[in-house]
């Protein structure tokens, strides 16, 4: 969470006082030109300030892009295996600092400590995986249609890339973008979400500590409209990779279209778990609980719909209500807490508004539904895990991304209806099917319209070695992670080498070449 204030003159170094952090430009922290800062708070206790961060302007962005521009030539010409060595070293540094990073993350955005450790682990996994790409970055060699001619394609970095990230995976998501961009030889300006600037800054500093030359990786904090926009608009930035809401994605993709800039957008979801009559119900219940309320429902892959076959509907609802009501809500640093706060006041209000919408639409509130503001919850942004049942597929709570601890149970008559309902939103990120019938499982894999499909597992839990992203309004056709991560950050160059010593013409009748040199 954040607000804008006037900056104190100097950074505090006392452990008990929040520090002031600068932008990270050209290998060091620097104050914003205006000297203004904004604060990051703990959403479990808004009285706890995490730090004061640079409230930057387009001038600060220009400084960061200048640094990235200067560093590009040297970084591009650093052999990829050497670039990868730095990334591998960063993986080891991240391992040694995992607990510190995880605790900072829980304090800065609220997810429970176990999940915060998972977030950092994802960055470690990504670093190890991407370090391997340094010795691959594969191109193609193909036969030429002409004799004594060699044909191949190689990958080239794009140049300076602009990365814009959300708060819900404050280290993992920056890692999905930064690491492939680096190994491919690009230089970077990243703007993290204003709710989680410290996590991003720590990650960037660790990569620099691992040996990145100054200027290769720069970070500028501040608002989307000022900082994000300035990155998008600068003609020296060759590509934008954004993860965020559909509203911001549409705006950024639109501008990039006008500027003829490469852009990849990973946006919202309205994910669903389908539970069939032949499913292992206990397994499905456990999966739905984790899928709906992990990270307090603030995952782009959160299971915000559970589509249940009528034959198991009553049983599912009854058990799910009990399990949801038993979830322990609280400060994510505390032992035994399963669901933390939502990230800020605006998010809390938005989530609660959807609860009111659900009631007005005639859905049945099975459990939860309240903002908690007494006792241990008094200073945080806590919303009860909430379940609606008897939800109709066209209700707003079944169509729009809520991004909080709210899920909607929708009854269906059969498998085909479950697939139709699962597919019946504008989004297409992650869909899941619980069934013990192998034929149904494969039909689901074929017919579910989403970038990610799970069988007998919830909608959350992607691994970094496979592509990550969605279809329809969830994205614009790109994928992060896996080998596809490299595609976002490289340009193909096709190379022809003619060693015949004479002019050879391609794309003409070559019959006379058969059997000749
Ligand atoms: P958001 O769209 O509000 O912000 C995302 C980033 O864009 C932030 O850094 C923000 O400051 C910046 N931004 C805002 N306006 C901008 C502008 N005009 N120009 C440039 N940058 C701008 O999203 P959020 O609230 O931080 O994150 C939640 C959203 O992210 C949800 O919709 C969620 O589904 C989505 N998300 C998607 C994925 C995925 O991989 N598909 C993963 C995580 C989160």
Coordinates of C-alpha atoms and ligand atoms in Angstrom, one line a residue:
X1 CA 0.0 0.0 0.0
X2 CA 1.3 3.5 -0.6
X3 CA 0.7 7.2 -0.1
X4 CA 2.7 10.2 -1.2
X5 CA 4.7 12.4 1.3
X6 CA 7.6 14.8 1.1
X7 CA 11.0 13.1 1.4
X8 CA 13.1 13.3 4.5
X9 CA 16.5 14.8 3.8
X10 CA 18.6 11.6 4.4
X11 CA 18.1 7.9 4.5
X12 CA 17.6 6.4 7.9
X13 CA 20.0 3.6 8.8
X14 CA 18.4 2.6 12.1
X15 CA 16.9 -0.8 12.0
X16 CA 13.8 0.4 14.0
X17 CA 13.1 3.2 11.6
X18 CA 11.9 2.8 8.1
X19 CA 14.7 3.6 5.6
X20 CA 14.5 5.8 2.5
X21 CA 15.3 4.0 -0.7
X22 CA 16.2 5.5 -4.0
X23 CA 15.8 4.4 -7.6
X24 CA 18.5 1.9 -8.7
X25 CA 20.3 3.4 -11.7
X26 CA 23.7 2.7 -13.1
X27 CA 24.7 0.4 -10.3
X28 CA 23.6 2.4 -7.3
X29 CA 20.6 3.8 -5.5
X30 CA 19.8 7.4 -6.4
X31 CA 17.2 9.8 -5.1
X32 CA 14.4 10.9 -7.4
X33 CA 15.0 14.3 -9.0
X34 CA 12.2 15.8 -7.0
X35 CA 13.3 14.2 -3.7
X36 CA 9.7 13.2 -3.1
X37 CA 8.9 9.8 -1.7
X38 CA 5.9 7.6 -1.1
X39 CA 5.5 5.1 1.7
X40 CA 5.0 1.3 1.5
X41 CA 3.0 -0.1 4.4
X42 CA 2.4 -3.5 5.9
X43 CA -1.2 -4.5 4.9
X44 CA -1.5 -6.6 8.1
X45 CA -0.7 -3.4 10.1
X46 CA -0.9 -0.2 8.3
X47 CA 0.9 1.6 11.1
X48 CA 4.1 -0.3 10.1
X49 CA 5.9 1.6 7.4
X50 CA 8.1 -0.7 5.3
X51 CA 10.1 2.2 3.8
X52 CA 10.0 5.5 1.9
X53 CA 10.5 5.1 -1.9
X54 CA 11.4 7.4 -4.7
X55 CA 8.3 9.0 -6.2
X56 CA 9.8 9.4 -9.7
X57 CA 9.1 11.5 -12.7
X58 CA 9.8 11.1 -16.4
X59 CA 13.1 12.8 -15.7
X60 CA 14.2 9.9 -13.5
X61 CA 13.0 7.4 -16.1
X62 CA 15.2 9.2 -18.7
X63 CA 18.2 8.8 -16.4
X64 CA 17.6 5.1 -16.1
X65 CA 17.1 4.7 -19.9
X66 CA 20.3 6.7 -20.5
X67 CA 22.2 4.2 -18.2
X68 CA 20.6 1.2 -20.0
X69 CA 21.5 2.7 -23.4
X70 CA 25.1 3.1 -22.4
X71 CA 25.4 -0.4 -21.0
X72 CA 23.7 -2.1 -23.9
X73 CA 26.7 -2.5 -26.3
X74 CA 28.9 -4.1 -23.7
X75 CA 26.2 -6.4 -22.4
X76 CA 25.2 -7.5 -25.8
X77 CA 28.7 -8.5 -26.6
X78 CA 29.3 -10.3 -23.4
X79 CA 29.1 -14.0 -24.3
X80 CA 25.7 -15.5 -23.2
X81 CA 27.4 -18.2 -21.1
X82 CA 29.1 -15.4 -19.1
X83 CA 25.9 -13.5 -18.7
X84 CA 24.4 -16.7 -17.4
X85 CA 27.2 -17.2 -14.9
X86 CA 26.1 -13.9 -13.2
X87 CA 22.5 -15.2 -13.1
X88 CA 23.6 -18.5 -11.6
X89 CA 25.5 -16.6 -8.9
X90 CA 22.4 -14.5 -8.2
X91 CA 20.5 -17.8 -7.8
X92 CA 22.9 -18.8 -5.0
X93 CA 22.7 -15.3 -3.4
X94 CA 18.9 -15.6 -3.5
X95 CA 19.2 -19.0 -1.7
X96 CA 21.2 -17.6 1.1
X97 CA 18.9 -14.6 1.5
X98 CA 15.6 -16.5 0.9
X99 CA 14.3 -16.1 4.5
X100 CA 15.0 -12.4 4.7
X101 CA 13.4 -11.8 1.3
X102 CA 10.4 -13.9 2.2
X103 CA 9.8 -12.1 5.5
X104 CA 10.1 -8.7 3.7
X105 CA 7.6 -9.9 1.2
X106 CA 5.1 -11.0 3.9
X107 CA 5.5 -7.6 5.6
X108 CA 5.2 -5.7 2.3
X109 CA 2.2 -7.4 0.7
X110 CA 0.7 -9.7 3.2
X111 CA 1.0 -13.2 1.7
X112 CA 1.7 -15.9 4.4
X113 CA 5.3 -16.7 5.0
X114 CA 5.2 -20.2 3.5
X115 CA 3.9 -18.7 0.2
X116 CA 6.4 -15.9 0.3
X117 CA 9.1 -18.5 0.5
X118 CA 7.6 -20.1 -2.5
X119 CA 7.6 -16.8 -4.4
X120 CA 11.3 -16.4 -3.7
X121 CA 11.9 -20.1 -4.6
X122 CA 10.3 -19.4 -7.9
X123 CA 12.9 -16.8 -8.7
X124 CA 15.7 -19.1 -7.6
X125 CA 14.3 -21.8 -9.9
X126 CA 13.9 -19.4 -12.7
X127 CA 17.5 -18.2 -12.2
X128 CA 18.9 -21.7 -12.4
X129 CA 16.7 -22.6 -15.4
X130 CA 17.6 -19.4 -17.3
X131 CA 21.3 -19.7 -16.5
X132 CA 21.1 -22.9 -18.5
X133 CA 19.8 -21.0 -21.5
X134 CA 23.1 -19.1 -21.6
X135 CA 24.6 -22.2 -23.2
X136 CA 21.6 -22.7 -25.5
X137 CA 19.8 -19.7 -26.8
X138 CA 19.1 -22.0 -29.7
X139 CA 18.7 -20.9 -33.3
X140 CA 18.1 -23.0 -36.4
X141 CA 20.3 -24.4 -39.1
X142 CA 18.3 -25.4 -42.2
X143 CA 19.4 -26.6 -45.7
X144 CA 19.6 -24.0 -48.4
X145 CA 17.9 -24.5 -51.7
X146 CA 21.1 -23.6 -53.4
X147 CA 24.5 -25.4 -53.4
X148 CA 27.4 -24.1 -51.3
X149 CA 25.1 -21.9 -49.3
X150 CA 24.6 -22.1 -45.6
X151 CA 21.4 -21.0 -43.9
X152 CA 20.7 -20.4 -40.2
X153 CA 18.9 -18.2 -37.8
X154 CA 20.3 -16.6 -34.6
X155 CA 18.7 -14.8 -31.7
X156 CA 19.6 -11.2 -31.0
X157 CA 18.7 -9.0 -28.0
X158 CA 16.1 -6.4 -28.6
X159 CA 18.0 -3.6 -26.9
X160 CA 16.5 -1.8 -23.9
X161 CA 13.4 -3.4 -22.6
X162 CA 10.8 -1.9 -20.2
X163 CA 9.3 -4.2 -17.6
X164 CA 6.2 -3.3 -15.6
X165 CA 5.1 -5.6 -12.8
X166 CA 2.3 -6.1 -10.3
X167 CA 2.4 -6.6 -6.5
X168 CA 1.0 -10.1 -6.1
X169 CA 4.2 -12.0 -6.9
X170 CA 6.7 -9.2 -6.0
X171 CA 9.9 -11.2 -6.7
X172 CA 8.7 -14.1 -8.9
X173 CA 7.1 -12.0 -11.6
X174 CA 10.1 -9.6 -11.9
X175 CA 12.3 -12.7 -12.1
X176 CA 10.2 -14.2 -15.0
X177 CA 10.9 -11.0 -17.0
X178 CA 14.3 -9.8 -15.8
X179 CA 16.2 -13.1 -16.1
X180 CA 15.3 -14.1 -19.7
X181 CA 15.8 -10.5 -20.8
X182 CA 19.2 -10.5 -19.2
X183 CA 20.5 -13.8 -20.6
X184 CA 19.4 -12.8 -24.0
X185 CA 21.6 -9.7 -23.8
X186 CA 19.1 -6.9 -23.2
X187 CA 19.4 -4.0 -20.8
X188 CA 16.5 -3.2 -18.6
X189 CA 14.4 -0.6 -16.9
X190 CA 11.9 -2.0 -14.5
X191 CA 9.0 -0.3 -12.8
X192 CA 7.6 -2.4 -9.9
X193 CA 4.1 -2.0 -8.4
X194 CA 4.0 0.8 -5.8
X195 CA 2.7 -1.7 -3.2
X196 CA 5.9 -3.8 -3.3
X197 CA 8.9 -1.6 -4.2
X198 CA 11.2 -3.1 -1.6
X199 CA 10.9 -6.7 -2.8
X200 CA 11.8 -5.6 -6.3
X201 CA 14.6 -3.3 -5.2
X202 CA 16.2 -6.1 -3.1
X203 CA 16.0 -8.5 -6.1
X204 CA 17.6 -6.0 -8.4
X205 CA 20.4 -5.3 -5.9
X206 CA 21.1 -9.0 -5.5
X207 CA 21.5 -9.3 -9.3
X208 CA 23.8 -6.4 -9.3
X209 CA 25.8 -7.8 -6.4
X210 CA 26.1 -11.0 -8.4
X211 CA 28.1 -9.1 -11.0
X212 CA 25.9 -7.3 -13.5
X213 CA 27.8 -4.3 -15.0
X214 CA 26.3 -0.9 -13.9
X215 CA 23.4 0.2 -16.1
X216 CA 22.4 -3.3 -17.3
X217 CA 19.5 -3.5 -14.8
X218 CA 17.8 -0.3 -13.6
X219 CA 14.8 0.2 -11.4
X220 CA 12.5 3.2 -11.1
X221 CA 9.7 3.4 -8.5
X222 CA 6.6 5.6 -8.7
X223 CA 3.2 5.7 -10.3
X224 CA 2.1 3.9 -13.4
X225 CA 0.8 7.0 -15.0
X226 CA 4.2 8.9 -14.6
X227 CA 6.9 6.2 -14.5
X228 CA 5.2 3.4 -16.5
X229 CA 4.0 5.8 -19.1
X230 CA 7.4 7.4 -19.5
X231 CA 9.0 4.0 -20.1
X232 CA 6.4 3.1 -22.7
X233 CA 6.8 6.4 -24.5
X234 CA 10.6 6.6 -24.8
X235 CA 11.6 5.7 -28.3
X236 CA 14.8 4.0 -27.1
X237 CA 12.8 1.3 -25.3
X238 CA 12.3 -1.5 -27.8
X239 CA 9.8 -3.6 -26.0
X240 CA 7.5 -3.6 -23.0
X241 CA 6.6 -6.6 -20.9
X242 CA 3.7 -5.9 -18.6
X243 CA 1.9 -8.1 -16.1
X244 CA -1.2 -6.4 -14.6
X245 CA -4.9 -5.7 -15.0
X246 CA -6.8 -5.7 -18.3
X247 CA -7.4 -2.0 -18.0
X248 CA -3.7 -1.1 -17.8
X249 CA -2.8 -3.8 -20.3
X250 CA -5.2 -2.5 -22.9
X251 CA -3.9 1.0 -22.5
X252 CA -0.2 0.0 -22.7
X253 CA -0.7 -2.4 -25.6
X254 CA -2.6 0.3 -27.4
X255 CA 0.2 2.8 -27.1
X256 CA 2.8 0.2 -28.0
X257 CA 0.7 -0.6 -31.1
X258 CA 0.8 3.1 -32.1
X259 CA 4.5 3.2 -31.5
X260 CA 5.2 -0.1 -33.3
X261 CA 6.8 -1.4 -30.2
X262 CA 6.9 -5.1 -29.2
X263 CA 4.6 -5.6 -26.2
X264 CA 3.6 -8.7 -24.2
X265 CA 0.8 -8.5 -21.7
X266 CA -0.1 -11.0 -19.0
X267 CA -3.4 -9.9 -17.6
X268 CA -6.4 -11.0 -15.6
X269 CA -8.2 -14.3 -15.2
X270 CA -11.4 -15.8 -14.1
X271 CA -10.2 -19.3 -13.5
X272 CA -12.4 -22.3 -12.7
X273 CA -12.1 -25.7 -11.1
X274 CA -14.6 -28.2 -12.5
X275 CA -15.6 -31.1 -10.2
X276 CA -17.2 -34.0 -11.9
X277 CA -19.5 -36.6 -10.4
X278 CA -16.7 -39.2 -10.6
X279 CA -14.1 -36.9 -8.9
X280 CA -12.2 -37.7 -5.7
X281 CA -14.3 -35.2 -3.8
X282 CA -11.9 -34.7 -0.9
X283 CA -9.0 -34.1 -3.2
X284 CA -11.2 -31.6 -5.2
X285 CA -12.2 -29.8 -1.9
X286 CA -8.6 -29.5 -0.8
X287 CA -7.6 -28.2 -4.2
X288 CA -10.5 -25.7 -4.4
X289 CA -9.7 -24.3 -1.0
X290 CA -6.1 -23.8 -1.9
X291 CA -6.9 -22.5 -5.4
X292 CA -9.5 -20.0 -4.1
X293 CA -7.8 -18.7 -0.9
X294 CA -4.1 -19.1 -1.5
X295 CA -2.5 -15.6 -1.4
X296 CA -6.0 -14.4 -0.2
X297 CA -7.3 -15.1 -3.7
X298 CA -4.9 -12.5 -5.1
X299 CA -3.4 -14.7 -7.8
X300 CA -4.1 -14.2 -11.5
X301 CA -4.7 -18.0 -11.5
X302 CA -7.0 -18.0 -8.4
X303 CA -9.9 -20.4 -8.5
X304 CA -12.7 -17.8 -8.3
X305 CA -15.2 -20.2 -9.7
X306 CA -15.9 -23.8 -8.7
X307 CA -18.1 -25.6 -11.2
X308 CA -19.7 -28.7 -9.6
X309 CA -21.7 -31.6 -11.0
X310 CA -25.2 -31.6 -9.6
X311 CA -24.7 -35.2 -8.3
X312 CA -22.0 -34.0 -5.8
X313 CA -23.2 -30.4 -5.4
X314 CA -24.8 -30.6 -2.0
X315 CA -22.0 -32.6 -0.5
X316 CA -19.4 -30.3 -2.0
X317 CA -21.0 -27.1 -0.8
X318 CA -21.5 -28.4 2.7
X319 CA -18.0 -29.6 3.2
X320 CA -16.5 -26.5 1.4
X321 CA -18.4 -24.2 3.8
X322 CA -16.9 -26.1 6.8
X323 CA -13.4 -26.0 5.4
X324 CA -13.5 -22.3 4.5
X325 CA -15.0 -21.3 7.8
X326 CA -12.1 -23.1 9.6
X327 CA -9.3 -21.2 7.7
X328 CA -7.2 -19.1 10.0
X329 CA -6.9 -15.5 9.0
X330 CA -4.2 -13.1 10.2
X331 CA -0.8 -11.7 9.9
X332 CA 1.1 -13.9 7.5
X333 CA 4.2 -13.9 9.7
X334 CA 2.3 -15.6 12.5
X335 CA 2.4 -19.3 13.0
X336 CA -0.6 -21.2 11.7
X337 CA -2.1 -18.4 9.7
X338 CA -3.4 -19.7 6.4
X339 CA -4.9 -16.5 4.8
X340 CA -3.3 -13.1 5.1
X341 CA -4.7 -9.6 4.4
X342 CA -5.5 -8.2 1.0
X343 CA -2.9 -5.8 -0.3
X344 CA -4.4 -2.4 0.4
X345 CA -7.6 -0.4 1.3
X346 CA -8.7 0.0 -2.3
X347 CA -8.4 -3.7 -2.9
X348 CA -10.3 -4.4 0.3
X349 CA -13.1 -2.1 -0.8
X350 CA -13.2 -3.6 -4.3
X351 CA -13.4 -7.1 -3.0
X352 CA -16.2 -6.2 -0.6
X353 CA -18.1 -4.4 -3.3
X354 CA -18.2 -7.7 -5.2
X355 CA -19.6 -9.4 -2.1
X356 CA -22.4 -6.9 -2.2
X357 CA -22.9 -7.3 -5.9
X358 CA -23.1 -11.1 -5.4
X359 CA -25.8 -10.7 -2.8
X360 CA -27.8 -8.3 -5.0
X361 CA -27.5 -10.7 -8.0
X362 CA -29.3 -13.3 -5.9
X363 CA -26.3 -15.7 -5.2
X364 CA -26.5 -17.5 -1.9
X365 CA -23.8 -16.4 0.6
X366 CA -22.5 -19.7 2.0
X367 CA -20.0 -18.3 4.4
X368 CA -17.8 -15.2 5.1
X369 CA -18.8 -11.9 3.4
X370 CA -17.4 -9.5 6.0
X371 CA -14.5 -7.1 6.3
X372 CA -12.8 -7.7 9.7
X373 CA -11.8 -4.7 11.6
X374 CA -11.8 -5.6 15.3
X375 CA -9.0 -6.8 17.6
X376 CA -6.0 -8.2 15.8
X377 CA -7.5 -7.1 12.5
X378 CA -8.0 -3.5 13.5
X379 CA -5.1 -2.1 11.6
X380 CA -5.0 -4.3 8.6
X381 CA -7.0 -5.0 5.4
X382 CA -8.7 -8.3 6.2
X383 CA -11.6 -9.8 4.4
X384 CA -13.2 -13.1 5.4
X385 CA -12.8 -16.0 3.0
X386 CA -16.1 -15.9 1.2
X387 CA -18.1 -18.5 -0.7
X388 CA -21.2 -18.0 -2.8
X389 CA -23.2 -20.9 -4.0
X390 CA -26.1 -21.3 -6.4
X391 CA -24.2 -18.9 -8.7
X392 CA -25.4 -18.5 -12.3
X393 CA -22.7 -18.4 -14.9
X394 CA -23.7 -15.0 -16.2
X395 CA -23.6 -13.2 -12.8
X396 CA -20.9 -10.6 -12.4
X397 CA -19.3 -12.5 -9.6
X398 CA -18.9 -15.4 -12.1
X399 CA -17.6 -13.2 -14.9
X400 CA -15.4 -10.5 -13.5
X401 CA -12.0 -10.8 -11.8
X402 CA -12.4 -10.1 -8.1
X403 CA -8.8 -10.7 -7.0
X404 CA -9.6 -11.4 -3.4
X405 CA -10.7 -14.2 -1.1
X406 CA -14.1 -14.8 -2.8
X407 CA -15.2 -17.7 -4.9
X408 CA -18.4 -18.7 -6.6
X409 CA -19.8 -22.2 -6.8
X410 CA -21.8 -22.9 -9.9
X411 CA -23.9 -26.1 -10.3
X412 CA -24.0 -27.9 -13.7
X413 CA -25.8 -30.9 -15.1
X414 CA -23.0 -32.7 -16.9
X415 CA -19.5 -32.7 -18.2
X416 CA -20.3 -30.7 -21.4
X417 CA -22.1 -28.0 -19.5
X418 CA -19.1 -27.8 -17.1
X419 CA -16.8 -27.2 -20.1
X420 CA -19.1 -24.6 -21.6
X421 CA -19.4 -22.7 -18.3
X422 CA -15.7 -22.9 -17.6
X423 CA -15.1 -21.4 -21.1
X424 CA -17.8 -18.9 -20.8
X425 CA -15.8 -15.8 -19.7
X426 CA -13.7 -13.3 -21.5
X427 CA -10.6 -14.7 -19.8
X428 CA -8.5 -17.8 -20.5
X429 CA -5.7 -18.3 -18.1
X430 CA -6.1 -21.4 -15.9
X431 CA -8.8 -24.0 -15.9
X432 CA -8.9 -27.3 -14.0
X433 CA -10.9 -30.6 -14.2
X434 CA -11.3 -33.1 -11.4
X435 CA -12.3 -36.5 -12.8
X436 CA -11.2 -40.1 -12.5
X437 CA -12.3 -40.8 -16.1
X438 CA -9.3 -40.7 -18.4
X439 CA -11.4 -40.0 -21.4
X440 CA -13.0 -37.0 -19.8
X441 CA -9.6 -35.8 -18.6
X442 CA -8.3 -35.8 -22.2
X443 CA -11.4 -34.2 -23.5
X444 CA -11.0 -31.4 -20.9
X445 CA -7.4 -30.9 -22.0
X446 CA -8.6 -30.5 -25.6
X447 CA -11.7 -28.4 -25.0
X448 CA -10.8 -26.0 -22.1
X449 CA -10.0 -22.6 -23.5
X450 CA -7.0 -21.5 -21.4
X451 CA -3.3 -21.2 -21.6
X452 CA -3.0 -23.6 -18.6
X453 CA -5.0 -26.7 -17.8
X454 CA -4.8 -28.8 -14.7
X455 CA -6.2 -32.3 -14.2
X456 CA -6.9 -33.3 -10.6
X457 CA -5.0 -30.2 -9.3
X458 CA -6.1 -26.7 -8.6
X459 CA -5.7 -23.7 -11.0
X460 CA -2.6 -22.4 -9.2
X461 CA 0.9 -23.8 -9.0
X462 CA 2.5 -23.3 -12.4
X463 CA 6.2 -24.5 -12.7
X464 CA 8.7 -22.3 -14.4
X465 CA 9.9 -24.8 -17.0
X466 CA 6.6 -24.6 -18.9
X467 CA 5.1 -21.6 -20.7
X468 CA 2.9 -19.4 -18.6
X469 CA 0.1 -17.2 -20.0
X470 CA -3.4 -17.1 -21.2
X471 CA -5.7 -16.9 -24.2
X472 CA -8.6 -14.6 -25.0
X473 CA -8.5 -11.3 -22.9
X474 CA -5.8 -12.7 -20.5
X475 CA -3.0 -11.8 -22.8
X476 CA -1.9 -10.9 -26.3
X477 CA -0.4 -14.2 -27.4
X478 CA 2.9 -14.3 -25.6
X479 CA 4.1 -16.7 -22.9
X480 CA 6.4 -16.2 -20.0
X481 CA 8.6 -18.9 -18.4
X482 CA 9.8 -22.1 -20.2
X483 CA 11.8 -21.7 -23.4
X484 CA 9.1 -19.3 -24.7
X485 CA 10.4 -16.7 -22.2
X486 CA 13.3 -16.2 -24.5
X487 CA 11.0 -15.4 -27.5
X488 CA 9.7 -12.3 -25.8
X489 CA 13.1 -10.8 -25.4
X490 CA 14.9 -11.8 -28.7
X491 CA 14.6 -10.9 -32.3
X492 CA 15.3 -13.6 -35.0
X493 CA 18.0 -12.8 -37.5
X494 CA 18.2 -15.1 -40.5
X495 CA 21.7 -15.5 -42.0
X496 CA 22.7 -16.8 -45.4
X497 CA 26.3 -17.5 -46.2
X498 CA 27.1 -18.2 -49.9
X499 CA 30.5 -19.9 -50.3
X500 CA 30.0 -20.7 -54.0
X501 CA 32.0 -17.7 -55.3
X502 CA 29.3 -16.8 -57.8
X503 CA 25.9 -15.0 -57.8
X504 CA 23.2 -17.6 -57.0
X505 CA 19.6 -16.6 -57.3
X506 CA 17.1 -18.1 -54.9
X507 CA 13.3 -18.5 -55.6
X508 CA 13.8 -19.2 -59.2
X509 CA 13.4 -22.4 -61.2
X510 CA 16.3 -24.5 -59.9
X511 CA 15.7 -27.7 -62.0
X512 CA 19.1 -27.2 -63.6
X513 CA 20.7 -27.5 -60.2
X514 CA 19.8 -31.1 -59.5
X515 CA 23.0 -33.1 -59.1
X516 CA 25.2 -30.1 -59.9
X517 CA 27.6 -28.2 -57.7
Ligands
LIG1 P1 -2.2 -2.9 -12.3 O1 -2.7 -3.1 -13.7 O2 -3.0 -1.9 -11.5 O3 -0.7 -2.5 -12.2 C1 0.3 -3.3 -12.9 C2 1.5 -2.4 -13.1 O4 1.2 -1.5 -14.1 C3 1.9 -1.6 -11.9 O5 3.3 -1.5 -11.8 C4 1.3 -0.2 -12.2 O6 2.0 0.8 -11.5 C5 1.5 -0.2 -13.7 N1 0.7 0.8 -14.4 C6 -0.5 1.3 -14.0 N2 -0.9 2.3 -14.9 C7 0.0 2.3 -15.9 C8 0.1 3.1 -17.1 N3 -0.8 3.9 -17.5 N4 1.2 2.9 -17.9 C9 2.2 2.0 -17.5 N5 2.1 1.3 -16.4 C10 1.1 1.4 -15.6 O7 -2.3 -4.4 -11.6 P2 -2.0 -4.8 -10.2 O8 -3.1 -4.3 -9.3 O9 -0.6 -4.4 -9.8 O10 -2.0 -6.4 -10.3 C11 -3.2 -7.1 -10.3 C12 -3.5 -7.6 -11.7 O11 -2.4 -8.2 -12.3 C13 -4.7 -8.5 -11.8 O12 -5.6 -8.2 -12.8 C14 -4.0 -9.9 -12.1 O13 -4.8 -10.8 -12.7 C15 -2.9 -9.4 -12.9 N6 -1.8 -10.5 -12.9 C16 -1.7 -11.2 -14.1 C17 -0.8 -12.2 -14.1 C18 -0.6 -13.1 -15.3 O14 0.5 -13.7 -15.5 N7 -1.6 -13.2 -16.2 C19 0.0 -12.5 -13.0 C20 -0.1 -11.7 -11.9 C21 -1.1 -10.6 -11.9

